[in-house]
Each structure stands twice: as structure tokens, then as C-alpha cells.
């Protein structure tokens, strides 16, 4: 299953609560929704490529991810159900029927530490590997065409 419809669903759910979401930048809500949707679908939550293209480290998204998860957990019991009904459609892969995951602050912090250790090991390994001349990558990032598609995907989440 694609994480894009679930990310869009989480972004739209954030529109139902002024508090705490008015305190977050739209880009942070979109990035948090992306990370939470990937976690919910048991995909790799975050990567250096996402960090580079989105502009946030996973640690920077801690509060928004935890808030989005709380909102996702309450979605079925909210008085307003239009968003949930909208995302039950096949067009959106019925993502509103996906149950919210349990994500505690402790679990999130452990995940960040694990990702930091992996990133550190990867950076160390990368520093010992030479980049071929004329390569289409810059310091471990994906080719520009992939970066552009990542930016387009984030824009689509921001402007659903």
C-alpha cells in the first residue's frame, strides 16, 4: 500500500483540531504525516534522502508525529466524519480504515536513536568510499530527478 493517501488523510485530519496544529508549519505537518504514514505501514520511517529533501530530521518532527498519531487514534470517535468517509473510498485506498498504531514517546525516542546509529554508520562507510567523477549524486543524495519527484510529492501533501 502507498503511504501517499495515508499521509494526505493524516494531513486532512489535522484540519479538524486548531490546537495543537495551528502552532505547526504546514511543511512540518506534511513531513510528520509522511513519517507517521510510513511507520503505520511498516515502511522505513525516515532516511537521509528524506531529511535532505524535506528539510527536517526525524527528531524535529517528534511533537507533530505524536500529535498526529493521537488524532489518528481518535478519528473514529470524532463528531465530524466527512474526512474519514472521504478516505474510505477506493480512490484513496480506504486508508481511513487502517487502524492507528501505538506510538509512545519512549518508542519514538528509541526509533530516533536507532536511526541515528544507522545514519552514523552509513556516513562513516560513505566517507571511506570515493564518489566517481561525473556522478549524478551529491554527497549521498539521490539523483536530481528523484529529488524533484520527492519535492513534488511533498507539495501534493501540502496542497491537497
PDB file of C-alpha atoms in Angstrom:
ATOM      1  CA  UNK A   1       0.000   0.000   0.000  1.00  0.00           C
ATOM      2  CA  UNK A   2       1.214   3.503  -0.799  1.00  0.00           C
ATOM      3  CA  UNK A   3       1.920   5.916   2.005  1.00  0.00           C
ATOM      4  CA  UNK A   4       0.699   8.941  -0.007  1.00  0.00           C
ATOM      5  CA  UNK A   5      -3.076   8.541   0.576  1.00  0.00           C
ATOM      6  CA  UNK A   6      -2.488   7.830   4.268  1.00  0.00           C
ATOM      7  CA  UNK A   7      -0.253  10.906   4.519  1.00  0.00           C
ATOM      8  CA  UNK A   8      -2.952  13.028   2.890  1.00  0.00           C
ATOM      9  CA  UNK A   9      -5.559  11.582   5.277  1.00  0.00           C
ATOM     10  CA  UNK A  10      -3.439  12.447   8.313  1.00  0.00           C
ATOM     11  CA  UNK A  11      -2.894  15.974   6.971  1.00  0.00           C
ATOM     12  CA  UNK A  12      -6.622  16.466   6.500  1.00  0.00           C
ATOM     13  CA  UNK A  13      -7.384  15.117   9.979  1.00  0.00           C
ATOM     14  CA  UNK A  14      -5.119  17.841  11.358  1.00  0.00           C
ATOM     15  CA  UNK A  15      -7.558  20.409   9.944  1.00  0.00           C
ATOM     16  CA  UNK A  16     -10.184  19.289  12.461  1.00  0.00           C
ATOM     17  CA  UNK A  17      -8.239  20.475  15.506  1.00  0.00           C
ATOM     18  CA  UNK A  18      -6.949  24.023  15.838  1.00  0.00           C
ATOM     19  CA  UNK A  19      -4.998  23.010  18.894  1.00  0.00           C
ATOM     20  CA  UNK A  20      -2.202  21.953  18.530  1.00  0.00           C
ATOM     21  CA  UNK A  21      -1.939  22.123  14.739  1.00  0.00           C
ATOM     22  CA  UNK A  22      -2.038  25.910  14.338  1.00  0.00           C
ATOM     23  CA  UNK A  23       1.346  26.006  16.048  1.00  0.00           C
ATOM     24  CA  UNK A  24       2.984  23.920  13.296  1.00  0.00           C
ATOM     25  CA  UNK A  25       4.144  24.986   9.861  1.00  0.00           C
ATOM     26  CA  UNK A  26       2.236  23.243   7.044  1.00  0.00           C
ATOM     27  CA  UNK A  27       5.526  21.740   5.849  1.00  0.00           C
ATOM     28  CA  UNK A  28       6.076  20.211   9.281  1.00  0.00           C
ATOM     29  CA  UNK A  29       2.550  18.751   9.309  1.00  0.00           C
ATOM     30  CA  UNK A  30       3.154  17.232   5.865  1.00  0.00           C
ATOM     31  CA  UNK A  31       6.546  15.833   6.887  1.00  0.00           C
ATOM     32  CA  UNK A  32       5.113  14.439  10.122  1.00  0.00           C
ATOM     33  CA  UNK A  33       2.213  12.854   8.249  1.00  0.00           C
ATOM     34  CA  UNK A  34       4.655  11.285   5.810  1.00  0.00           C
ATOM     35  CA  UNK A  35       6.783   9.812   8.612  1.00  0.00           C
ATOM     36  CA  UNK A  36       3.760   8.569  10.574  1.00  0.00           C
ATOM     37  CA  UNK A  37       2.168   7.004   7.498  1.00  0.00           C
ATOM     38  CA  UNK A  38       5.410   5.175   6.717  1.00  0.00           C
ATOM     39  CA  UNK A  39       5.619   3.955  10.327  1.00  0.00           C
ATOM     40  CA  UNK A  40       1.961   2.876  10.282  1.00  0.00           C
ATOM     41  CA  UNK A  41       2.503   0.892   7.084  1.00  0.00           C
ATOM     42  CA  UNK A  42       5.671  -0.701   8.485  1.00  0.00           C
ATOM     43  CA  UNK A  43       7.922   1.047   5.963  1.00  0.00           C
ATOM     44  CA  UNK A  44      11.278   2.650   6.756  1.00  0.00           C
ATOM     45  CA  UNK A  45      10.201   5.753   8.655  1.00  0.00           C
ATOM     46  CA  UNK A  46      12.861   8.249   7.610  1.00  0.00           C
ATOM     47  CA  UNK A  47      16.078   8.384   5.635  1.00  0.00           C
ATOM     48  CA  UNK A  48      18.888  10.762   4.826  1.00  0.00           C
ATOM     49  CA  UNK A  49      17.271  11.361   1.450  1.00  0.00           C
ATOM     50  CA  UNK A  50      14.006  12.419   3.108  1.00  0.00           C
ATOM     51  CA  UNK A  51      15.899  14.545   5.599  1.00  0.00           C
ATOM     52  CA  UNK A  52      17.743  16.283   2.773  1.00  0.00           C
ATOM     53  CA  UNK A  53      14.712  16.839   0.568  1.00  0.00           C
ATOM     54  CA  UNK A  54      12.139  17.639   3.226  1.00  0.00           C
ATOM     55  CA  UNK A  55      14.458  19.676   5.415  1.00  0.00           C
ATOM     56  CA  UNK A  56      13.581  18.083   8.749  1.00  0.00           C
ATOM     57  CA  UNK A  57      15.319  15.482  10.844  1.00  0.00           C
ATOM     58  CA  UNK A  58      13.037  12.865  12.370  1.00  0.00           C
ATOM     59  CA  UNK A  59      13.829  14.290  15.810  1.00  0.00           C
ATOM     60  CA  UNK A  60      12.488  17.674  14.625  1.00  0.00           C
ATOM     61  CA  UNK A  61       9.141  16.022  13.881  1.00  0.00           C
ATOM     62  CA  UNK A  62       8.682  14.327  17.259  1.00  0.00           C
ATOM     63  CA  UNK A  63       5.844  16.511  18.588  1.00  0.00           C
ATOM     64  CA  UNK A  64       3.868  16.680  15.344  1.00  0.00           C
ATOM     65  CA  UNK A  65       4.147  12.915  14.787  1.00  0.00           C
ATOM     66  CA  UNK A  66       2.925  12.178  18.306  1.00  0.00           C
ATOM     67  CA  UNK A  67       0.065  14.700  17.914  1.00  0.00           C
ATOM     68  CA  UNK A  68      -0.943  13.274  14.529  1.00  0.00           C
ATOM     69  CA  UNK A  69      -0.921   9.783  15.993  1.00  0.00           C
ATOM     70  CA  UNK A  70      -3.238  10.884  18.832  1.00  0.00           C
ATOM     71  CA  UNK A  71      -5.589  12.452  16.282  1.00  0.00           C
ATOM     72  CA  UNK A  72      -5.487   9.298  14.153  1.00  0.00           C
ATOM     73  CA  UNK A  73      -6.353   7.225  17.229  1.00  0.00           C
ATOM     74  CA  UNK A  74      -9.381   9.463  17.930  1.00  0.00           C
ATOM     75  CA  UNK A  75     -10.533   9.715  14.299  1.00  0.00           C
ATOM     76  CA  UNK A  76     -13.342   7.161  14.550  1.00  0.00           C
ATOM     77  CA  UNK A  77     -14.883   8.851  17.585  1.00  0.00           C
ATOM     78  CA  UNK A  78     -14.753  12.435  16.294  1.00  0.00           C
ATOM     79  CA  UNK A  79     -18.075  14.181  15.744  1.00  0.00           C
ATOM     80  CA  UNK A  80     -17.059  15.282  12.254  1.00  0.00           C
ATOM     81  CA  UNK A  81     -16.724  12.229   9.971  1.00  0.00           C
ATOM     82  CA  UNK A  82     -16.588  13.720   6.447  1.00  0.00           C
ATOM     83  CA  UNK A  83     -12.825  13.285   6.125  1.00  0.00           C
ATOM     84  CA  UNK A  84     -12.993   9.710   7.375  1.00  0.00           C
ATOM     85  CA  UNK A  85     -15.796   8.937   4.887  1.00  0.00           C
ATOM     86  CA  UNK A  86     -13.878  10.590   2.044  1.00  0.00           C
ATOM     87  CA  UNK A  87     -10.815   8.427   2.678  1.00  0.00           C
ATOM     88  CA  UNK A  88     -12.879   5.214   2.844  1.00  0.00           C
ATOM     89  CA  UNK A  89     -13.232   5.452  -0.940  1.00  0.00           C
ATOM     90  CA  UNK A  90     -11.292   3.109  -3.214  1.00  0.00           C
ATOM     91  CA  UNK A  91      -9.786   6.214  -4.818  1.00  0.00           C
ATOM     92  CA  UNK A  92      -7.889   6.747  -1.549  1.00  0.00           C
ATOM     93  CA  UNK A  93      -7.207   3.049  -0.957  1.00  0.00           C
ATOM     94  CA  UNK A  94      -9.608   3.069   2.023  1.00  0.00           C
ATOM     95  CA  UNK A  95      -6.860   4.429   4.255  1.00  0.00           C
ATOM     96  CA  UNK A  96      -9.273   5.732   6.881  1.00  0.00           C
ATOM     97  CA  UNK A  97      -9.967   2.099   7.777  1.00  0.00           C
ATOM     98  CA  UNK A  98      -6.308   1.499   8.695  1.00  0.00           C
ATOM     99  CA  UNK A  99      -6.059   1.393  12.482  1.00  0.00           C
ATOM    100  CA  UNK A 100      -3.793   3.855  14.246  1.00  0.00           C
ATOM    101  CA  UNK A 101      -0.600   2.419  15.666  1.00  0.00           C
ATOM    102  CA  UNK A 102       0.556   2.597  19.250  1.00  0.00           C
ATOM    103  CA  UNK A 103       3.411   5.078  19.357  1.00  0.00           C
ATOM    104  CA  UNK A 104       4.657   6.240  22.733  1.00  0.00           C
ATOM    105  CA  UNK A 105       7.233   8.928  23.358  1.00  0.00           C
ATOM    106  CA  UNK A 106       9.647   6.231  24.510  1.00  0.00           C
ATOM    107  CA  UNK A 107       9.164   4.174  21.341  1.00  0.00           C
ATOM    108  CA  UNK A 108       9.691   7.267  19.210  1.00  0.00           C
ATOM    109  CA  UNK A 109      12.876   8.195  21.079  1.00  0.00           C
ATOM    110  CA  UNK A 110      14.260   4.653  20.686  1.00  0.00           C
ATOM    111  CA  UNK A 111      13.458   4.761  16.972  1.00  0.00           C
ATOM    112  CA  UNK A 112      15.336   8.067  16.613  1.00  0.00           C
ATOM    113  CA  UNK A 113      18.375   6.659  18.426  1.00  0.00           C
ATOM    114  CA  UNK A 114      18.366   3.590  16.175  1.00  0.00           C
ATOM    115  CA  UNK A 115      18.104   5.712  13.039  1.00  0.00           C
ATOM    116  CA  UNK A 116      20.894   7.990  14.272  1.00  0.00           C
ATOM    117  CA  UNK A 117      23.156   4.975  14.825  1.00  0.00           C
ATOM    118  CA  UNK A 118      22.357   3.646  11.349  1.00  0.00           C
ATOM    119  CA  UNK A 119      22.969   7.073   9.784  1.00  0.00           C
ATOM    120  CA  UNK A 120      26.261   7.406  11.627  1.00  0.00           C
ATOM    121  CA  UNK A 121      27.436   4.008  10.408  1.00  0.00           C
ATOM    122  CA  UNK A 122      26.343   4.829   6.857  1.00  0.00           C
ATOM    123  CA  UNK A 123      28.130   8.189   6.941  1.00  0.00           C
ATOM    124  CA  UNK A 124      31.285   6.507   8.196  1.00  0.00           C
ATOM    125  CA  UNK A 125      31.106   3.898   5.436  1.00  0.00           C
ATOM    126  CA  UNK A 126      30.368   6.588   2.852  1.00  0.00           C
ATOM    127  CA  UNK A 127      33.356   8.676   3.912  1.00  0.00           C
ATOM    128  CA  UNK A 128      35.631   5.768   3.060  1.00  0.00           C
ATOM    129  CA  UNK A 129      34.043   5.333  -0.395  1.00  0.00           C
ATOM    130  CA  UNK A 130      35.110   7.647  -3.201  1.00  0.00           C
ATOM    131  CA  UNK A 131      32.453   9.251  -5.401  1.00  0.00           C
ATOM    132  CA  UNK A 132      33.222   8.670  -9.096  1.00  0.00           C
ATOM    133  CA  UNK A 133      33.871  11.747 -11.211  1.00  0.00           C
ATOM    134  CA  UNK A 134      30.824  12.852 -13.177  1.00  0.00           C
ATOM    135  CA  UNK A 135      28.447  11.126 -10.768  1.00  0.00           C
ATOM    136  CA  UNK A 136      24.869  12.409 -10.744  1.00  0.00           C
ATOM    137  CA  UNK A 137      24.677  12.307  -6.971  1.00  0.00           C
ATOM    138  CA  UNK A 138      25.774  14.874  -4.428  1.00  0.00           C
ATOM    139  CA  UNK A 139      27.165  13.700  -1.082  1.00  0.00           C
ATOM    140  CA  UNK A 140      24.983  10.623  -0.777  1.00  0.00           C
ATOM    141  CA  UNK A 141      21.746  12.144  -2.063  1.00  0.00           C
ATOM    142  CA  UNK A 142      19.660  10.613  -4.812  1.00  0.00           C
ATOM    143  CA  UNK A 143      19.874  11.760  -8.454  1.00  0.00           C
ATOM    144  CA  UNK A 144      18.275  15.131  -9.070  1.00  0.00           C
ATOM    145  CA  UNK A 145      15.290  13.659 -10.883  1.00  0.00           C
ATOM    146  CA  UNK A 146      14.439  11.650  -7.757  1.00  0.00           C
ATOM    147  CA  UNK A 147      14.841  14.754  -5.570  1.00  0.00           C
ATOM    148  CA  UNK A 148      12.437  16.603  -7.834  1.00  0.00           C
ATOM    149  CA  UNK A 149       9.849  13.840  -7.569  1.00  0.00           C
ATOM    150  CA  UNK A 150      10.202  13.908  -3.760  1.00  0.00           C
ATOM    151  CA  UNK A 151       9.573  17.661  -3.754  1.00  0.00           C
ATOM    152  CA  UNK A 152       6.504  17.174  -5.950  1.00  0.00           C
ATOM    153  CA  UNK A 153       5.168  14.521  -3.577  1.00  0.00           C
ATOM    154  CA  UNK A 154       5.648  16.814  -0.560  1.00  0.00           C
ATOM    155  CA  UNK A 155       3.965  19.669  -2.440  1.00  0.00           C
ATOM    156  CA  UNK A 156       0.988  17.455  -3.189  1.00  0.00           C
ATOM    157  CA  UNK A 157       0.639  16.739   0.543  1.00  0.00           C
ATOM    158  CA  UNK A 158       0.814  20.431   1.382  1.00  0.00           C
ATOM    159  CA  UNK A 159      -1.720  21.472  -1.228  1.00  0.00           C
ATOM    160  CA  UNK A 160      -4.270  18.631  -1.223  1.00  0.00           C
TER     161      UNK A 160
END
